[in-house]
GROMACS .gro file of C-alpha atoms in nm:
model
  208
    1UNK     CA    1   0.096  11.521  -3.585
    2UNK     CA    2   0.236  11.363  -3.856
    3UNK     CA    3   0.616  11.341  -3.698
    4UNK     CA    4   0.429  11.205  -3.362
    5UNK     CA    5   0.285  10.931  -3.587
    6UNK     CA    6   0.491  10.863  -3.835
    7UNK     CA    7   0.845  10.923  -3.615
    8UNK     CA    8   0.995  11.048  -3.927
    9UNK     CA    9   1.185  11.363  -3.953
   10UNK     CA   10   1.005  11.724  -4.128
   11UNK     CA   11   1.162  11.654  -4.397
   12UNK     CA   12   1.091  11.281  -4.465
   13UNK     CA   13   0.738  11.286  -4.406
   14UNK     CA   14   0.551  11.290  -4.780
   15UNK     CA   15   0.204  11.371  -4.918
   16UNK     CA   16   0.058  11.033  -4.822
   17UNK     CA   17   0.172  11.068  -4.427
   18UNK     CA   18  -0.030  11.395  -4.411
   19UNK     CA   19  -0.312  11.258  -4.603
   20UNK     CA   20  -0.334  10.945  -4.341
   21UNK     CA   21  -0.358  11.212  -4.044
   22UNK     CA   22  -0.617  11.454  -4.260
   23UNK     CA   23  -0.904  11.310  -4.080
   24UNK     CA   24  -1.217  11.483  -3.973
   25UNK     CA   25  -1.167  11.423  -3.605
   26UNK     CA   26  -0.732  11.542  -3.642
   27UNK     CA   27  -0.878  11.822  -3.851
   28UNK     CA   28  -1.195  11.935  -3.572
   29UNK     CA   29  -0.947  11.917  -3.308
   30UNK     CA   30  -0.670  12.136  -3.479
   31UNK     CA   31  -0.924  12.411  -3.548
   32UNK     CA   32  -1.038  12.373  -3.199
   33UNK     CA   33  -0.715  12.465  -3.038
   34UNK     CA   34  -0.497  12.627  -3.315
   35UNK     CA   35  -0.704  12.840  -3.469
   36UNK     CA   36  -1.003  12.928  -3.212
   37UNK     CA   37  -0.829  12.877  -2.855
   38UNK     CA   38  -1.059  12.614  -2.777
   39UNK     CA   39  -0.814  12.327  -2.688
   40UNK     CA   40  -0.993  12.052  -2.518
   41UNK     CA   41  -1.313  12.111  -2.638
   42UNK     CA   42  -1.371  11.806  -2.841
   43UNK     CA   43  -1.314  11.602  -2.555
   44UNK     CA   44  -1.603  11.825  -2.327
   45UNK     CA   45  -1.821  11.762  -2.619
   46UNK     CA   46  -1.776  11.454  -2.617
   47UNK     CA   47  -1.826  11.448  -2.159
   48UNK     CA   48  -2.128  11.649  -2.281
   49UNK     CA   49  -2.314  11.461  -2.491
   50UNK     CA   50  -2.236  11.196  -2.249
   51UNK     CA   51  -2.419  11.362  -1.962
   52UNK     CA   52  -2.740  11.458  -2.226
   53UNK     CA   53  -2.748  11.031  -2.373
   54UNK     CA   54  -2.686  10.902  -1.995
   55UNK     CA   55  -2.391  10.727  -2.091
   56UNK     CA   56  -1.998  10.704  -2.025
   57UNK     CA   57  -1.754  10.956  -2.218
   58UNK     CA   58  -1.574  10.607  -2.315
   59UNK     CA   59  -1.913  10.507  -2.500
   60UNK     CA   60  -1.914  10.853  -2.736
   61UNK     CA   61  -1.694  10.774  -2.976
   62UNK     CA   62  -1.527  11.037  -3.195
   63UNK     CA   63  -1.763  11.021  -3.490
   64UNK     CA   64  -2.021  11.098  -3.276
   65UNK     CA   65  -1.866  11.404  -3.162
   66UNK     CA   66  -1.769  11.526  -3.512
   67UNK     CA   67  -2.095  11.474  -3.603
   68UNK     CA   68  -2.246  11.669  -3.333
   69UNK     CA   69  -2.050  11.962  -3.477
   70UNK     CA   70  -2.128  11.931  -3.818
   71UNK     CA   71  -2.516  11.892  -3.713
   72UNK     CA   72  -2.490  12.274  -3.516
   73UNK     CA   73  -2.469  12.380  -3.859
   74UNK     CA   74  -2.638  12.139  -4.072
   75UNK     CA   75  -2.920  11.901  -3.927
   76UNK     CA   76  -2.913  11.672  -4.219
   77UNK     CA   77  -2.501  11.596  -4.201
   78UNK     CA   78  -2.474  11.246  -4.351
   79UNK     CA   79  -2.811  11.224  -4.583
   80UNK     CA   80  -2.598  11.399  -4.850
   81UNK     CA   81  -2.830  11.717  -4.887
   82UNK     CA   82  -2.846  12.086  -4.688
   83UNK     CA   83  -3.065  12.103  -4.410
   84UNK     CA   84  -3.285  12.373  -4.229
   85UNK     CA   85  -3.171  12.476  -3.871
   86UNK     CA   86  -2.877  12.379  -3.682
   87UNK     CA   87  -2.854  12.609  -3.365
   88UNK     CA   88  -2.504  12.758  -3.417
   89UNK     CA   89  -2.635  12.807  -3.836
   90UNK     CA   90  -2.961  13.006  -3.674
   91UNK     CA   91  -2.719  13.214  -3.441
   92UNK     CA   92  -2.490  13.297  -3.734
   93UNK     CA   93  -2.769  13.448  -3.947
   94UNK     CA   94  -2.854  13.635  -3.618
   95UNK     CA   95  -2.475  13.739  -3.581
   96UNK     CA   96  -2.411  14.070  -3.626
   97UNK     CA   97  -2.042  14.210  -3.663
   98UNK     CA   98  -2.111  14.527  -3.495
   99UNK     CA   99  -2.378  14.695  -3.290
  100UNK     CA  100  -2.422  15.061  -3.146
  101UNK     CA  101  -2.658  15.095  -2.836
  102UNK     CA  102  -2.940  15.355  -2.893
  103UNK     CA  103  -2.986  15.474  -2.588
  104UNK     CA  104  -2.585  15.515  -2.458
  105UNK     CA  105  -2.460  15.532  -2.787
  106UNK     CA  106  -2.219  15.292  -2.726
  107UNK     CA  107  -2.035  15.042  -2.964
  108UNK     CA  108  -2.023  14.676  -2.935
  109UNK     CA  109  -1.805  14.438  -3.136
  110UNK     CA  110  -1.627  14.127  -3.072
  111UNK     CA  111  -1.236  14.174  -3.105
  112UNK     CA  112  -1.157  14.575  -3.066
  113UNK     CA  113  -1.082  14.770  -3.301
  114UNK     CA  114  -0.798  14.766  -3.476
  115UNK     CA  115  -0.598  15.034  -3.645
  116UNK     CA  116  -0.801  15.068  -3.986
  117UNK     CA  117  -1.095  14.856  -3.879
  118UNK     CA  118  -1.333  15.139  -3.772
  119UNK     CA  119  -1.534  15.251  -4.098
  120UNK     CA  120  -1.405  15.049  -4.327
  121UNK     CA  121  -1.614  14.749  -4.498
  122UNK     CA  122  -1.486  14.491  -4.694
  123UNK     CA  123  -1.550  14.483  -5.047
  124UNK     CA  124  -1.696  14.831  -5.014
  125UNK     CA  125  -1.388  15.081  -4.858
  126UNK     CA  126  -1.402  15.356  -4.551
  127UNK     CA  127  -1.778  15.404  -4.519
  128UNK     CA  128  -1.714  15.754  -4.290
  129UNK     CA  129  -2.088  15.759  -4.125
  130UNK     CA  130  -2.102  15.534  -3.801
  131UNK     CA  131  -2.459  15.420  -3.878
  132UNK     CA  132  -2.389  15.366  -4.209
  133UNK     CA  133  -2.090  15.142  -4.183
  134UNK     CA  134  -2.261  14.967  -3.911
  135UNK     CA  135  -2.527  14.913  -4.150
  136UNK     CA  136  -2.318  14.806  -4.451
  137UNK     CA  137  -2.054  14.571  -4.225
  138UNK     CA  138  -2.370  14.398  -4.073
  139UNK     CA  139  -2.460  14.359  -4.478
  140UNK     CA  140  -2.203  14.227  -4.535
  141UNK     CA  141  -2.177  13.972  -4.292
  142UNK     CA  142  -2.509  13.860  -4.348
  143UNK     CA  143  -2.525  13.868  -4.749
  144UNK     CA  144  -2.158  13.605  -4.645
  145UNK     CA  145  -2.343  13.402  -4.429
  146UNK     CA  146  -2.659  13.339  -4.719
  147UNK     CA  147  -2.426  13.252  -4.931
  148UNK     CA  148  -2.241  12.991  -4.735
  149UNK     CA  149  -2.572  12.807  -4.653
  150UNK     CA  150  -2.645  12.811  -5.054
  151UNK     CA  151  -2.298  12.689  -5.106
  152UNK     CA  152  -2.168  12.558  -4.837
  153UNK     CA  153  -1.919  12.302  -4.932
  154UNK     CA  154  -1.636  12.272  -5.233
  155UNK     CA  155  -1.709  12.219  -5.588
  156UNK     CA  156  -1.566  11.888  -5.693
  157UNK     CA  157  -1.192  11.933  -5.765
  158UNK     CA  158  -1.108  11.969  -5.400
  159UNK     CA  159  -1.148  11.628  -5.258
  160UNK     CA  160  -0.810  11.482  -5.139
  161UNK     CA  161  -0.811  11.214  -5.424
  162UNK     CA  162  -0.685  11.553  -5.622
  163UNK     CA  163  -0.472  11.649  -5.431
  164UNK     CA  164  -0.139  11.648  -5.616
  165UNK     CA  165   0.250  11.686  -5.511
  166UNK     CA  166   0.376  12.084  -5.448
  167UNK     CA  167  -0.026  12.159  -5.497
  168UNK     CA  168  -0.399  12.139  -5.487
  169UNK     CA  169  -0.627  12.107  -5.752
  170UNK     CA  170  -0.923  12.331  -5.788
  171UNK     CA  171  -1.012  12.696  -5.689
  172UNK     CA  172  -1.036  12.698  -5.327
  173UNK     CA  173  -1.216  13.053  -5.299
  174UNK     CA  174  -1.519  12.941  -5.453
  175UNK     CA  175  -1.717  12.796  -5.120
  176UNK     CA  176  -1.983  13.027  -5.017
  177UNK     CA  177  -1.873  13.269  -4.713
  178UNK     CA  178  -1.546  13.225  -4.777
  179UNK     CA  179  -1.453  13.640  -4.799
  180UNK     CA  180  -1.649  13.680  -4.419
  181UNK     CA  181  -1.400  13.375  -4.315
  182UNK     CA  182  -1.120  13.576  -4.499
  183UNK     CA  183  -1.208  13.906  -4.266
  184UNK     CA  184  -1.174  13.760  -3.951
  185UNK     CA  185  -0.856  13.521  -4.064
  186UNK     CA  186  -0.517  13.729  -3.912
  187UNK     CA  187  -0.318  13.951  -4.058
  188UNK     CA  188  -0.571  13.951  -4.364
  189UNK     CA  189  -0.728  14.299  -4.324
  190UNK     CA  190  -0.837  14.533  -4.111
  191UNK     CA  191  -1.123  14.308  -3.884
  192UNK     CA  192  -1.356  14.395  -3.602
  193UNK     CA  193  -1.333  14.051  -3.523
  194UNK     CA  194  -1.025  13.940  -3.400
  195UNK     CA  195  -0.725  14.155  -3.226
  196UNK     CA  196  -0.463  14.134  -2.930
  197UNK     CA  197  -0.399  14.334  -2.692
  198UNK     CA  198   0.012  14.206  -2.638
  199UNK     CA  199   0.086  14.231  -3.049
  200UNK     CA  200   0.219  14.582  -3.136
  201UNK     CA  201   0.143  14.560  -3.483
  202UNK     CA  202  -0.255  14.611  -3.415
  203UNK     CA  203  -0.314  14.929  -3.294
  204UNK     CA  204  -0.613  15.050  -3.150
  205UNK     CA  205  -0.786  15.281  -3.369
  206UNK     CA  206  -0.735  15.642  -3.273
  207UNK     CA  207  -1.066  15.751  -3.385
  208UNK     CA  208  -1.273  15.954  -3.136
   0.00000   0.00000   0.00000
């Protein structure tokens, strides 16, 4: 983004040039398509919440959009406090990571699993009893997702302002949630979460 701005080369473009792109609507949209195959969504949001207001997409302007995100998660975006609700927050603390049907015994999750997924539980090791690990990765998930609503954003010491040259200021592992985020983020561990079928390197578990 910043060469298609800027129309410097890689290696020209400095701290400030990526700060000036680092917005929240550049930064939404990135996550969107690079990180959760959702390219083009921001702009359906946007067509969206045009259809719900009765207006044109032209008269939804970004912040509205990015604020439409940020409210799925946290009604009271803006007043400079947490709020209650938020539909996506109320489906993540009904999320579950897996989920074994009673009746035909079979087991749901959302990505496959991976060579080294089945049983084990982060923070915890192999857990060798179905049920159990079940039990303890659904723990898991949900102890990570309390503890992102109670601390939900960065301490102070992470704004941009201290950013520095060759670094970042701060401990960046403090936010709440941030070790459920780590499980699903590639190549970090062994995830129920997130797999593909065309890379080599993640198996399917052999277990029977």
């Amino acid at each position: 983004l910043c060469l298609l701005t800027t129309g410097k080369k890689a290696e020209d473009v400095t701290f400030d040039d990526i700060l000036a792109v680092n917005t929240l609507t550049n930064r939404i949209v990135w996550m969107l398509k690079d990180t959760m195959g959702a390219a083009g969504d921001f702009e359906r949001r946007r067509s969206e919440i045009a259809t719900v207001t009765k207006r044109t997409p032209a008269d939804v302007g970004d912040d509205e959009v990015c604020t439409s995100y940020l409210a799925s998660v946290d009604p009271s975006v803006g007043s400079g406090s947490v709020g209650e609700g938020g539909e996506l927050r109320e489906l993540l603390k009904m999320g579950q990571l897996a989920w074994r049907d009673p009746i035909t015994r079979t087991l749901f999750v959302h990505g496959g699993l991976q060579n080294g997924a089945l049983n084990y539980v982060p923070g915890v090791g192999d857990v060798n009893d179905l049920d159990q690990w079940i039990e303890n990765l659904n723990e898991f998930a949900a102890t990570e997702v309390a503890a992102w609503i109670e601390n939900p954003r960065y301490a102070p010491g992470r704004e941009h302002s201290n950013f520095v040259e060759g670094g970042r200021d701060g401990d960046w592992s403090a936010r709440g949630g941030n070790r459920l985020m780590a499980y699903v983020a590639p190549g970090s561990e062994p995830t129920v979460v997130l797999n593909s079928m065309f890379d080599s390197k993640l198996k399917l578990a052999s277990h029977s």
